[in-house]
């Protein structure tokens, strides 16, 4: 989502006042009165331009694709952004009013210098009033930049207990190592790898514990993944060298099936250490089974991708599914 990466820096109240009064101090006029009227117009124009630029840089959050909308809500809160943006809008209209009233007063013959002085005081206090909103929006801009820019293509989310071999698999099958980007995802990270046909998301620390043990933020983060996954690759380590019993791994598998409602390909890892073949099995050590699993998961993900709307077109309502044309 390019818009979220390009949000502008937002000045603090103090910096914004410096900008506004700095610009107005450079204004000239034939008479003192005219100069003051011009200064007031500059205050009005600079404020209007600045506030519109910030407000217009934000996308319509309600219309964002589901994944991005939920990520924004999770990371900074859509209602809070809206509230801060409307504070900016309020400040802008206050300043416009102060300026037009002041100009009218000067035209009616009131002393320009004292009208100007009181207008500046009121403009300052309006801007100081929204200092928290300005700071919040700047903070939001920094946080929203971290939302991964996912590609519109068949997408597989890799799940399974820690140390079962998820990352080994993802780095083996992804075309280029440098393309495995690391993004902060709430307090966790997600790693995104690419093959020619797939986007593969590794989710360390996120999909490896029972849902019951998670806090609200983690649960929401998990639901975000729902928007992007066409299929899930669930990796089971039957050797239990990962440190977790097979039984626990299988109950997480059942939970993930229920939770996502997406096709799940369940496979064994560490095939060099065991002979179980009632599921597809791979070894990151000797390469066994990798090609077959990639073929299968690619087939499943492409099929689902072609049948349903994905995150880009997703309005977030799972009930509406658009066909790709
Ligand atoms: N013998 C063997 N060890 C593996 C295999 N795949 C991963 N491992 C080891 O298992 C450990 C965890 O692997 P990792 O990919 O980091 O697991 P993750 O936590 O699920 O991402 C590492 O020490 C790997 O070397 C495999 O196919 N065979
Ligand atoms: Mg890992």
Short mmCIF file of C-alpha atoms and ligand atoms in Angstrom, two decimals:
data_model
loop_
_atom_site.label_atom_id
_atom_site.label_comp_id
_atom_site.label_asym_id
_atom_site.label_seq_id
_atom_site.Cartn_x
_atom_site.Cartn_y
_atom_site.Cartn_z
CA UNK A 1 0.00 0.00 0.00
CA UNK A 2 2.08 2.89 -1.30
CA UNK A 3 0.00 5.64 0.36
CA UNK A 4 0.89 4.30 3.81
CA UNK A 5 4.60 4.46 3.04
CA UNK A 6 4.47 8.00 1.71
CA UNK A 7 2.72 9.82 4.54
CA UNK A 8 4.49 13.14 5.12
CA UNK A 9 6.34 14.22 8.24
CA UNK A 10 4.05 16.21 10.53
CA UNK A 11 5.49 19.26 12.30
CA UNK A 12 4.97 19.84 16.01
CA UNK A 13 2.91 22.85 17.06
CA UNK A 14 6.07 24.83 17.72
CA UNK A 15 7.60 24.00 14.35
CA UNK A 16 4.36 24.73 12.55
CA UNK A 17 4.05 28.14 14.23
CA UNK A 18 7.63 28.92 13.21
CA UNK A 19 6.75 28.01 9.65
CA UNK A 20 3.57 30.05 9.55
CA UNK A 21 4.92 33.17 11.26
CA UNK A 22 8.23 32.82 9.47
CA UNK A 23 6.47 33.04 6.13
CA UNK A 24 4.17 35.87 7.18
CA UNK A 25 7.07 37.95 8.52
CA UNK A 26 8.53 38.16 5.00
CA UNK A 27 5.42 39.77 3.54
CA UNK A 28 5.48 43.38 2.40
CA UNK A 29 2.87 46.02 1.57
CA UNK A 30 2.62 49.66 0.48
CA UNK A 31 1.28 50.77 3.84
CA UNK A 32 1.56 49.30 7.34
CA UNK A 33 -2.13 48.41 7.21
CA UNK A 34 -1.78 46.67 3.88
CA UNK A 35 1.30 44.84 5.08
CA UNK A 36 -0.63 43.50 8.08
CA UNK A 37 -3.56 42.42 5.92
CA UNK A 38 -1.09 40.60 3.65
CA UNK A 39 0.55 38.95 6.65
CA UNK A 40 -2.83 37.73 7.84
CA UNK A 41 -3.63 36.32 4.39
CA UNK A 42 -0.30 34.53 4.40
CA UNK A 43 -1.07 32.97 7.77
CA UNK A 44 -4.37 31.78 6.35
CA UNK A 45 -2.84 30.43 3.13
CA UNK A 46 0.13 28.69 4.70
CA UNK A 47 -2.11 27.02 7.29
CA UNK A 48 -4.66 25.97 4.72
CA UNK A 49 -2.01 24.51 2.41
CA UNK A 50 -0.26 22.72 5.24
CA UNK A 51 -3.35 21.18 6.78
CA UNK A 52 -4.79 20.12 3.43
CA UNK A 53 -1.53 18.49 2.45
CA UNK A 54 -1.46 16.42 5.64
CA UNK A 55 -5.16 15.52 5.52
CA UNK A 56 -5.10 14.59 1.83
CA UNK A 57 -2.03 12.41 2.21
CA UNK A 58 -4.06 9.93 4.24
CA UNK A 59 -6.02 7.28 2.36
CA UNK A 60 -9.66 6.58 3.05
CA UNK A 61 -9.02 4.00 5.74
CA UNK A 62 -12.47 2.45 5.60
CA UNK A 63 -11.99 1.67 1.91
CA UNK A 64 -8.56 0.05 2.30
CA UNK A 65 -8.21 -3.63 1.47
CA UNK A 66 -8.90 -5.76 4.54
CA UNK A 67 -5.30 -6.63 5.36
CA UNK A 68 -4.10 -3.03 5.35
CA UNK A 69 -7.17 -1.71 7.12
CA UNK A 70 -6.74 -4.18 9.96
CA UNK A 71 -3.01 -3.59 10.15
CA UNK A 72 -3.53 0.18 10.46
CA UNK A 73 -6.17 -0.40 13.08
CA UNK A 74 -3.92 -2.79 14.95
CA UNK A 75 -0.81 -0.61 14.85
CA UNK A 76 -2.21 2.90 15.42
CA UNK A 77 -6.01 2.75 15.42
CA UNK A 78 -8.15 4.08 12.58
CA UNK A 79 -10.51 6.01 14.86
CA UNK A 80 -7.58 7.80 16.49
CA UNK A 81 -6.18 8.82 13.13
CA UNK A 82 -9.58 10.11 12.07
CA UNK A 83 -9.95 12.06 15.28
CA UNK A 84 -6.56 13.68 14.86
CA UNK A 85 -7.22 14.51 11.23
CA UNK A 86 -10.48 16.15 12.17
CA UNK A 87 -8.66 18.18 14.82
CA UNK A 88 -6.42 19.48 12.03
CA UNK A 89 -9.47 20.28 10.00
CA UNK A 90 -10.97 22.09 12.98
CA UNK A 91 -7.74 24.07 13.50
CA UNK A 92 -7.72 25.05 9.85
CA UNK A 93 -11.26 26.37 9.92
CA UNK A 94 -10.61 28.24 13.18
CA UNK A 95 -7.59 29.94 11.63
CA UNK A 96 -9.54 30.87 8.51
CA UNK A 97 -12.22 32.42 10.71
CA UNK A 98 -9.75 34.31 12.89
CA UNK A 99 -8.03 35.71 9.82
CA UNK A 100 -11.14 36.75 7.95
CA UNK A 101 -12.65 38.36 11.04
CA UNK A 102 -9.42 40.22 11.72
CA UNK A 103 -9.17 41.50 8.16
CA UNK A 104 -12.78 42.64 8.34
CA UNK A 105 -12.06 44.50 11.58
CA UNK A 106 -9.05 46.25 10.04
CA UNK A 107 -11.14 47.27 7.04
CA UNK A 108 -13.72 48.68 9.44
CA UNK A 109 -10.97 50.89 10.80
CA UNK A 110 -9.74 49.14 13.93
CA UNK A 111 -6.08 49.51 14.78
CA UNK A 112 -4.25 47.04 12.51
CA UNK A 113 -1.32 46.41 14.82
CA UNK A 114 -3.47 45.45 17.79
CA UNK A 115 -5.85 43.36 15.66
CA UNK A 116 -2.84 41.56 14.21
CA UNK A 117 -1.33 40.95 17.62
CA UNK A 118 -4.51 39.42 18.98
CA UNK A 119 -5.01 37.32 15.82
CA UNK A 120 -1.50 35.88 16.20
CA UNK A 121 -2.23 35.02 19.81
CA UNK A 122 -5.41 33.18 18.85
CA UNK A 123 -3.77 31.34 15.95
CA UNK A 124 -0.97 30.23 18.28
CA UNK A 125 -3.37 28.92 20.85
CA UNK A 126 -5.40 27.02 18.22
CA UNK A 127 -2.23 25.33 16.97
CA UNK A 128 -0.96 24.61 20.45
CA UNK A 129 -4.32 22.98 21.13
CA UNK A 130 -3.66 20.37 18.45
CA UNK A 131 -0.06 19.64 19.43
CA UNK A 132 -0.97 16.13 20.63
CA UNK A 133 -2.75 15.41 17.36
CA UNK A 134 0.22 16.62 15.31
CA UNK A 135 2.58 14.45 17.34
CA UNK A 136 0.24 11.48 17.09
CA UNK A 137 0.05 11.80 13.31
CA UNK A 138 3.81 12.00 12.98
CA UNK A 139 4.19 8.95 15.16
CA UNK A 140 1.53 7.15 13.11
CA UNK A 141 3.38 7.99 9.91
CA UNK A 142 6.52 6.31 11.26
CA UNK A 143 4.65 3.22 12.39
CA UNK A 144 2.58 2.81 9.24
CA UNK A 145 5.69 2.79 7.08
CA UNK A 146 6.50 -0.58 8.60
CA UNK A 147 3.45 -2.34 7.20
CA UNK A 148 4.75 -4.80 4.66
CA UNK A 149 3.97 -4.04 1.08
CA UNK A 150 2.59 -7.35 -0.06
CA UNK A 151 2.38 -8.31 -3.68
CA UNK A 152 -0.81 -9.26 -5.43
CA UNK A 153 0.00 -12.91 -6.16
CA UNK A 154 -0.79 -16.37 -4.83
CA UNK A 155 0.27 -16.36 -1.19
CA UNK A 156 1.20 -19.11 1.23
CA UNK A 157 1.48 -18.65 4.97
CA UNK A 158 3.82 -21.10 6.70
CA UNK A 159 2.77 -22.29 10.13
CA UNK A 160 3.99 -24.74 12.74
CA UNK A 161 5.72 -24.95 16.11
CA UNK A 162 9.09 -23.28 16.66
CA UNK A 163 12.16 -25.15 15.36
CA UNK A 164 10.19 -27.51 13.12
CA UNK A 165 12.03 -26.11 10.08
CA UNK A 166 9.79 -23.31 8.77
CA UNK A 167 12.52 -20.77 8.13
CA UNK A 168 14.82 -23.41 6.64
CA UNK A 169 12.08 -24.29 4.19
CA UNK A 170 11.23 -20.69 3.26
CA UNK A 171 14.85 -19.71 2.69
CA UNK A 172 15.48 -22.84 0.62
CA UNK A 173 12.57 -22.34 -1.75
CA UNK A 174 12.66 -18.55 -2.07
CA UNK A 175 14.50 -17.49 -5.20
CA UNK A 176 16.81 -14.97 -3.62
CA UNK A 177 17.80 -14.58 0.01
CA UNK A 178 17.86 -10.76 -0.05
CA UNK A 179 14.19 -10.84 -1.03
CA UNK A 180 13.36 -12.31 2.32
CA UNK A 181 12.43 -9.09 3.96
CA UNK A 182 11.98 -8.69 7.65
CA UNK A 183 9.13 -6.54 8.86
CA UNK A 184 8.02 -5.70 12.36
CA UNK A 185 4.58 -7.17 12.72
CA UNK A 186 3.15 -6.02 16.01
CA UNK A 187 5.90 -7.15 18.36
CA UNK A 188 6.65 -10.11 16.12
CA UNK A 189 8.23 -10.21 12.72
CA UNK A 190 7.07 -11.64 9.49
CA UNK A 191 9.42 -12.77 6.77
CA UNK A 192 8.34 -12.64 3.18
CA UNK A 193 9.99 -14.74 0.53
CA UNK A 194 9.20 -15.05 -3.15
CA UNK A 195 9.36 -17.76 -5.73
CA UNK A 196 8.45 -17.17 -9.35
CA UNK A 197 4.82 -17.98 -8.62
CA UNK A 198 4.35 -17.56 -4.89
CA UNK A 199 4.64 -15.12 -2.05
CA UNK A 200 5.62 -17.09 1.06
CA UNK A 201 5.15 -15.65 4.52
CA UNK A 202 6.98 -17.05 7.51
CA UNK A 203 5.49 -15.96 10.81
CA UNK A 204 7.89 -16.70 13.66
CA UNK A 205 6.31 -16.54 17.05
CA UNK A 206 2.85 -15.92 15.70
CA UNK A 207 1.35 -19.16 14.52
CA UNK A 208 3.16 -21.48 16.88
CA UNK A 209 1.08 -21.29 20.01
CA UNK A 210 -2.50 -22.05 20.85
CA UNK A 211 -4.91 -19.20 20.19
CA UNK A 212 -6.04 -19.38 23.79
CA UNK A 213 -2.59 -18.22 24.95
CA UNK A 214 -2.61 -15.07 22.85
CA UNK A 215 -3.36 -11.51 23.67
CA UNK A 216 -5.85 -9.48 21.67
CA UNK A 217 -3.19 -7.84 19.52
CA UNK A 218 -1.69 -11.17 18.51
CA UNK A 219 -5.11 -12.59 17.72
CA UNK A 220 -5.84 -9.65 15.49
CA UNK A 221 -2.48 -10.00 13.81
CA UNK A 222 -3.31 -13.61 13.09
CA UNK A 223 -6.63 -12.62 11.60
CA UNK A 224 -4.81 -10.14 9.33
CA UNK A 225 -2.93 -13.06 7.86
CA UNK A 226 -6.26 -14.51 6.95
CA UNK A 227 -6.68 -11.72 4.44
CA UNK A 228 -3.52 -12.60 2.56
CA UNK A 229 -3.27 -16.39 2.78
CA UNK A 230 -4.54 -18.37 -0.17
CA UNK A 231 -3.21 -21.53 1.41
CA UNK A 232 -1.33 -22.59 4.51
CA UNK A 233 1.69 -24.85 4.66
CA UNK A 234 1.70 -26.50 8.06
CA UNK A 235 5.03 -28.06 8.98
CA UNK A 236 5.14 -30.94 11.43
CA UNK A 237 8.38 -32.24 12.96
CA UNK A 238 7.58 -35.87 13.81
CA UNK A 239 11.06 -36.40 15.29
CA UNK A 240 10.13 -33.99 18.06
CA UNK A 241 13.72 -32.69 17.93
CA UNK A 242 12.06 -29.29 17.80
CA UNK A 243 11.26 -29.85 21.45
CA UNK A 244 7.48 -30.21 21.09
CA UNK A 245 5.43 -33.42 21.16
CA UNK A 246 3.72 -34.51 17.95
CA UNK A 247 0.40 -34.43 19.78
CA UNK A 248 0.71 -30.69 20.53
CA UNK A 249 1.73 -30.00 16.95
CA UNK A 250 -1.35 -31.83 15.66
CA UNK A 251 -3.67 -29.94 17.95
CA UNK A 252 -2.21 -26.64 16.70
CA UNK A 253 -2.81 -27.94 13.18
CA UNK A 254 -6.50 -28.51 13.97
CA UNK A 255 -6.76 -25.06 15.48
CA UNK A 256 -5.20 -23.39 12.45
CA UNK A 257 -7.52 -25.26 10.11
CA UNK A 258 -10.50 -23.99 12.10
CA UNK A 259 -9.14 -20.50 12.55
CA UNK A 260 -8.29 -19.74 8.93
CA UNK A 261 -10.79 -21.81 7.03
CA UNK A 262 -8.18 -22.01 4.25
CA UNK A 263 -6.75 -25.09 2.56
CA UNK A 264 -3.89 -26.50 4.61
CA UNK A 265 -1.11 -28.68 3.22
CA UNK A 266 0.35 -30.58 6.16
CA UNK A 267 3.87 -31.89 5.67
CA UNK A 268 6.65 -33.51 7.70
CA UNK A 269 10.02 -31.82 8.02
CA UNK A 270 13.43 -33.37 8.79
CA UNK A 271 12.79 -36.33 6.45
CA UNK A 272 16.50 -37.22 6.77
CA UNK A 273 15.79 -38.23 10.36
CA UNK A 274 12.68 -40.43 9.96
CA UNK A 275 10.78 -42.69 7.56
CA UNK A 276 7.21 -41.52 8.08
CA UNK A 277 5.61 -40.98 4.69
CA UNK A 278 1.87 -40.90 5.42
CA UNK A 279 2.19 -37.16 4.67
CA UNK A 280 4.45 -35.47 2.16
CA UNK A 281 7.88 -35.08 3.76
CA UNK A 282 10.89 -32.88 3.09
CA UNK A 283 14.39 -32.44 4.31
CA UNK A 284 16.11 -29.09 4.35
CA UNK A 285 19.37 -31.01 4.87
CA UNK A 286 19.33 -33.17 1.73
CA UNK A 287 16.61 -31.56 -0.35
CA UNK A 288 14.28 -34.55 -0.40
CA UNK A 289 10.61 -33.73 -1.06
CA UNK A 290 11.08 -29.96 -1.48
CA UNK A 291 10.22 -29.89 -5.17
CA UNK A 292 7.08 -32.03 -4.74
CA UNK A 293 5.81 -29.95 -1.83
CA UNK A 294 6.42 -26.72 -3.73
CA UNK A 295 4.52 -28.07 -6.72
CA UNK A 296 1.60 -29.11 -4.56
CA UNK A 297 1.36 -25.93 -2.47
CA UNK A 298 1.78 -23.77 -5.59
CA UNK A 299 -1.05 -25.64 -7.27
CA UNK A 300 -3.34 -25.19 -4.26
CA UNK A 301 -2.50 -21.51 -3.74
CA UNK A 302 -2.89 -20.66 -7.42
CA UNK A 303 -6.24 -22.38 -7.56
CA UNK A 304 -7.62 -20.52 -4.55
CA UNK A 305 -6.09 -17.27 -5.78
CA UNK A 306 -7.80 -17.63 -9.13
CA UNK A 307 -11.15 -18.38 -7.51
CA UNK A 308 -11.34 -15.66 -4.91
CA UNK A 309 -10.57 -12.03 -4.41
CA UNK A 310 -7.28 -11.55 -2.63
CA UNK A 311 -6.23 -8.93 -0.13
CA UNK A 312 -5.83 -6.14 -2.66
CA UNK A 313 -9.36 -6.43 -3.94
CA UNK A 314 -10.68 -7.69 -0.62
CA UNK A 315 -13.19 -5.37 0.96
CA UNK A 316 -12.63 -7.25 4.19
CA UNK A 317 -15.98 -8.97 4.13
CA UNK A 318 -15.25 -12.62 3.76
CA UNK A 319 -18.73 -13.17 2.42
CA UNK A 320 -18.07 -11.24 -0.80
CA UNK A 321 -15.86 -13.00 -3.24
CA UNK A 322 -15.09 -11.51 -6.58
CA UNK A 323 -13.89 -13.52 -9.51
CA UNK A 324 -10.65 -12.51 -11.15
CA UNK A 325 -11.29 -11.51 -14.72
N1 LIG B 1 18.03 -32.79 10.43
C1 LIG B 1 17.35 -31.74 9.99
N2 LIG B 1 17.32 -30.58 10.71
C2 LIG B 1 16.61 -29.56 10.25
C3 LIG B 1 15.88 -29.62 9.03
N3 LIG B 1 15.26 -28.44 8.85
C4 LIG B 1 15.60 -27.66 9.88
N4 LIG B 1 16.42 -28.32 10.74
C5 LIG B 1 16.98 -27.78 11.96
O1 LIG B 1 15.93 -27.44 12.85
C6 LIG B 1 16.23 -26.25 13.57
C7 LIG B 1 15.12 -25.24 13.39
O2 LIG B 1 15.01 -24.86 12.03
P1 LIG B 1 14.27 -23.51 11.61
O3 LIG B 1 14.17 -23.54 10.13
O4 LIG B 1 14.92 -22.35 12.23
O5 LIG B 1 12.85 -23.75 12.28
P2 LIG B 1 11.64 -22.71 12.53
O6 LIG B 1 11.77 -22.22 13.92
O7 LIG B 1 10.41 -23.53 12.35
O8 LIG B 1 11.76 -21.63 11.53
C8 LIG B 1 17.56 -25.75 13.01
O9 LIG B 1 18.57 -26.13 13.89
C9 LIG B 1 17.69 -26.47 11.70
O10 LIG B 1 19.05 -26.72 11.36
C10 LIG B 1 15.94 -30.86 8.31
O11 LIG B 1 15.33 -31.01 7.24
N5 LIG B 1 16.67 -31.88 8.83
MG1 LIG B 2 11.86 -19.55 11.99
#
